[in-house]
Amino acid sequence: MDNEQIKQILLQIENSELDFTVTMTGKESTRVNGLYKPETREILLHNKNFKSDMQLIYTAIHEYTHHLLAEQRYNETGGQLPLKGSKVHTADFWAKFHELLEKAEALGIYKINLDDYPELKELTENIRTNYVEANGKLMQEFGKLLVKAHELCEEANIRYEDYLDRILCLPRNTARDITKVAVVPVNPALGFDNMKKVAAIKKPDERASAEQQILGGKTPDTVRELMKKKAGSADPREKLEKEKNRLEKTIEALKQRLQLVEESLEHL
């Protein structure tokens, strides 16, 4: 493949109205496989890093994601570039990147085919079943034990927080997450990290939908972005009323804080 062919492949996955260039540097880099320069809209690929076209395309799509998000910001702000020093690998980035990978797979441009590598496929099933899912089940049982410990602390008039801090030496946030996956029904096949994210979803139907999408191969970032878009399409009046309630609570809290500060100043 040459530079123009790579560019046309990227445009086939998703079009861009903002022109860009693709350049294979002919170099090897130990730091990065590629980079995107928003000022000049250049995608640079250190092609000596890759052993196959699939690896090259993967990185090209990664850098193209940066271009598409820069284009989105350019259109929304009337021509502004991304702020220097701002985080570039955000949840939005990973969601968009994985969306483009899925499109590339559907078009036959990119693939990750474990069937071609039986040993890797067998190892993958071993990891999923005996480690990812098994760890999820273990954390669910752990959570049930923490719930019981909380109950027993109450009976013994012992502060559960102190029990966590100085007896179990378990961070409170960690204990909360572990307890959550025991209390909220979540499929342990997700793995503990994904179980935490799914368990945090309040509505059962949305939680079930997120669970099925992750089990179906979508990344958590992609699922979260899909849910955000769905929430964004809700009734505008309802959204404004919720924002109004939040603002009223914030204003009331600030008023109380202002009163305390004024009283403190009077006594100085």
XYZ file of C-alpha atoms in Angstrom:
268
model
C 0.000 0.000 0.000
C 1.093 3.554 -0.642
C 0.061 6.781 1.092
C -2.854 7.536 -1.242
C -4.230 4.005 -0.942
C -4.239 4.268 2.846
C -6.025 7.621 2.634
C -8.713 6.182 0.362
C -9.211 3.251 2.737
C -9.776 5.682 5.614
C -12.243 7.723 3.569
C -14.062 4.518 2.684
C -14.541 3.762 6.394
C -15.877 7.271 7.071
C -15.755 10.376 4.916
C -14.039 13.600 5.975
C -14.792 16.996 4.467
C -11.570 18.382 5.942
C -8.643 17.387 3.753
C -5.702 15.536 5.290
C -2.547 13.745 4.213
C -1.127 10.334 5.039
C 2.621 9.791 5.100
C 4.493 6.583 5.795
C 7.732 7.828 7.288
C 9.834 4.808 6.371
C 11.077 4.849 9.945
C 10.905 2.684 13.042
C 10.005 4.244 16.386
C 10.199 2.782 19.878
C 7.915 5.534 21.225
C 4.876 5.630 18.941
C 3.510 3.783 15.912
C 2.041 6.933 14.439
C 0.824 10.431 15.202
C -1.585 13.083 14.001
C -0.692 16.760 13.581
C -3.888 18.840 13.803
C -2.143 22.047 12.705
C -1.215 20.585 9.316
C -3.758 17.723 9.283
C -1.033 15.131 8.738
C -1.245 11.463 9.642
C 2.257 10.054 10.080
C 2.772 6.287 10.189
C 6.071 4.731 11.240
C 5.588 1.803 8.893
C 8.820 0.046 9.885
C 7.031 -0.790 13.169
C 4.518 -3.070 11.434
C 4.779 -6.666 10.310
C 1.455 -6.767 8.469
C -1.026 -4.549 6.652
C -3.556 -5.185 9.446
C -1.209 -3.616 12.001
C -0.650 -0.652 9.690
C -4.385 -0.161 9.083
C -5.127 -0.401 12.804
C -2.742 2.474 13.534
C -3.962 4.450 10.515
C -7.533 4.216 11.845
C -6.295 5.296 15.273
C -4.720 8.449 13.871
C -7.689 9.059 11.560
C -9.906 9.062 14.656
C -7.890 12.028 15.925
C -8.477 13.775 12.594
C -12.241 13.169 12.645
C -12.563 14.453 16.209
C -10.429 17.487 15.309
C -12.734 18.060 12.325
C -15.766 17.844 14.606
C -14.273 20.462 16.927
C -13.290 22.588 13.908
C -16.905 22.607 12.688
C -18.414 23.210 16.120
C -16.100 26.082 17.040
C -15.765 27.792 13.684
C -12.251 26.680 12.940
C -10.567 26.206 16.307
C -7.926 23.514 16.701
C -7.817 21.173 19.716
C -6.295 22.926 22.725
C -2.603 22.200 23.196
C -1.952 20.031 26.207
C -5.534 18.790 26.342
C -6.154 15.081 26.796
C -6.558 13.399 23.435
C -7.279 9.773 24.370
C -10.613 10.479 26.027
C -13.625 8.168 26.370
C -15.057 9.931 23.295
C -11.896 9.066 21.374
C -11.954 5.369 22.272
C -15.656 5.104 21.504
C -15.142 6.669 18.056
C -12.023 4.586 17.384
C -13.800 1.322 18.141
C -16.770 2.439 16.048
C -14.422 2.927 13.080
C -12.808 -0.475 13.673
C -16.243 -2.089 13.568
C -17.017 -0.292 10.302
C -13.668 -1.433 8.880
C -14.422 -5.028 9.854
C -17.877 -4.855 8.253
C -16.256 -3.587 5.033
C -13.599 -6.322 5.121
C -10.846 -3.738 5.445
C -9.645 -4.834 8.877
C -10.024 -8.057 10.812
C -8.818 -9.815 13.935
C -9.439 -13.484 13.161
C -8.604 -15.889 15.960
C -9.703 -18.849 13.836
C -6.444 -18.525 11.922
C -4.484 -19.024 15.153
C -5.895 -22.055 17.058
C -3.461 -21.781 19.962
C -4.367 -18.122 20.568
C -8.081 -18.961 20.243
C -7.777 -21.733 22.835
C -5.826 -19.465 25.171
C -8.465 -16.743 24.762
C -11.248 -19.107 25.842
C -9.138 -20.180 28.819
C -8.627 -16.540 29.875
C -12.317 -15.653 29.432
C -13.674 -18.662 31.314
C -11.087 -19.438 33.964
C -9.889 -15.932 34.746
C -12.201 -13.118 33.570
C -15.479 -14.871 34.434
C -14.050 -16.760 37.406
C -12.724 -13.494 38.858
C -16.153 -11.903 38.329
C -17.808 -14.720 40.282
C -15.174 -14.463 43.016
C -15.792 -10.717 43.392
C -19.542 -11.330 43.616
C -18.945 -13.785 46.481
C -16.533 -11.291 48.051
C -19.247 -8.647 47.882
C -21.761 -10.910 49.621
C -19.259 -11.450 52.443
C -18.784 -7.691 52.802
C -22.551 -7.229 53.043
C -22.614 -9.833 55.833
C -19.641 -8.174 57.546
C -21.501 -4.853 57.446
C -24.514 -6.450 59.108
C -22.366 -8.050 61.805
C -20.571 -4.755 62.444
C -23.959 -3.134 63.018
C -24.899 -5.876 65.492
C -21.578 -5.479 67.306
C -21.833 -1.651 67.366
C -18.628 -1.412 65.344
C -18.197 1.289 62.695
C -18.036 -0.540 59.375
C -15.757 2.182 57.943
C -13.209 1.594 60.705
C -13.492 -2.146 60.131
C -12.670 -1.627 56.441
C -9.882 0.868 57.099
C -7.978 -0.839 59.918
C -9.075 -4.472 60.081
C -9.408 -5.456 56.431
C -7.151 -2.594 55.211
C -9.497 -2.355 52.228
C -10.069 1.027 50.554
C -13.676 2.154 51.032
C -14.256 2.834 47.336
C -13.010 -0.640 46.495
C -15.306 -2.172 49.099
C -18.220 -0.170 47.690
C -17.565 -1.406 44.147
C -17.211 -5.027 45.255
C -20.430 -4.815 47.272
C -22.251 -3.237 44.329
C -21.570 -6.168 41.984
C -22.936 -8.527 44.650
C -26.112 -6.532 45.263
C -26.913 -5.638 41.639
C -27.410 -8.638 39.305
C -24.612 -8.518 36.728
C -23.201 -11.289 34.544
C -19.724 -12.254 35.859
C -18.640 -13.072 32.296
C -18.189 -9.313 31.872
C -15.184 -9.320 34.206
C -14.944 -7.275 37.380
C -14.055 -3.907 35.823
C -16.970 -4.072 33.381
C -19.252 -5.414 36.123
C -18.571 -2.260 38.155
C -19.509 -0.027 35.233
C -22.669 -1.948 34.394
C -23.744 -2.217 38.037
C -23.569 1.579 38.277
C -26.354 1.921 35.678
C -29.561 2.594 37.592
C -32.256 1.492 35.143
C -32.533 -2.330 34.840
C -33.393 -2.236 31.123
C -30.424 -0.002 30.326
C -28.202 -2.159 32.512
C -29.318 -5.294 30.649
C -28.761 -3.579 27.301
C -25.242 -2.474 28.256
C -24.438 -5.971 29.497
C -25.561 -7.598 26.253
C -23.652 -5.097 24.116
C -20.396 -5.696 26.010
C -20.860 -9.454 25.852
C -21.503 -8.996 22.129
C -18.094 -7.396 21.654
C -18.678 -3.681 22.070
C -16.229 -1.857 24.316
C -17.440 -0.186 27.540
C -16.518 3.251 26.140
C -18.622 2.608 23.045
C -21.575 1.466 25.144
C -21.267 4.503 27.407
C -21.271 6.871 24.427
C -24.308 5.144 22.937
C -26.134 5.568 26.235
C -25.133 9.242 26.410
C -26.511 9.815 22.908
C -29.716 8.035 23.866
C -30.031 10.163 26.993
C -29.352 13.270 24.912
C -32.360 12.498 22.739
C -34.714 12.674 25.739
C -37.509 15.235 26.104
C -35.921 18.744 26.091
C -38.335 19.975 28.769
C -37.415 17.109 31.073
C -33.707 17.819 30.556
C -34.170 21.512 31.366
C -36.205 20.722 34.471
C -33.478 18.388 35.729
C -30.845 21.048 35.078
C -33.026 23.621 36.877
C -33.275 21.348 39.931
C -29.510 20.822 39.961
C -28.862 24.547 39.712
C -31.347 25.340 42.494
C -29.645 22.828 44.794
C -26.222 24.275 43.953
C -27.430 27.841 44.577
C -28.948 26.858 47.927
C -25.717 25.131 48.976
C -23.692 28.202 47.951
C -26.041 30.486 49.910
C -25.535 28.390 53.035
C -21.782 28.419 52.526
C -21.817 32.211 51.985
C -23.747 32.672 55.223
C -21.192 30.606 57.141
C -18.307 32.584 55.646
C -19.992 35.910 56.490
C -20.607 34.790 60.096
C -16.987 33.682 60.409
C -15.789 37.045 59.109
C -17.920 38.891 61.695
C -16.164 37.047 64.518
C -12.639 37.765 63.263
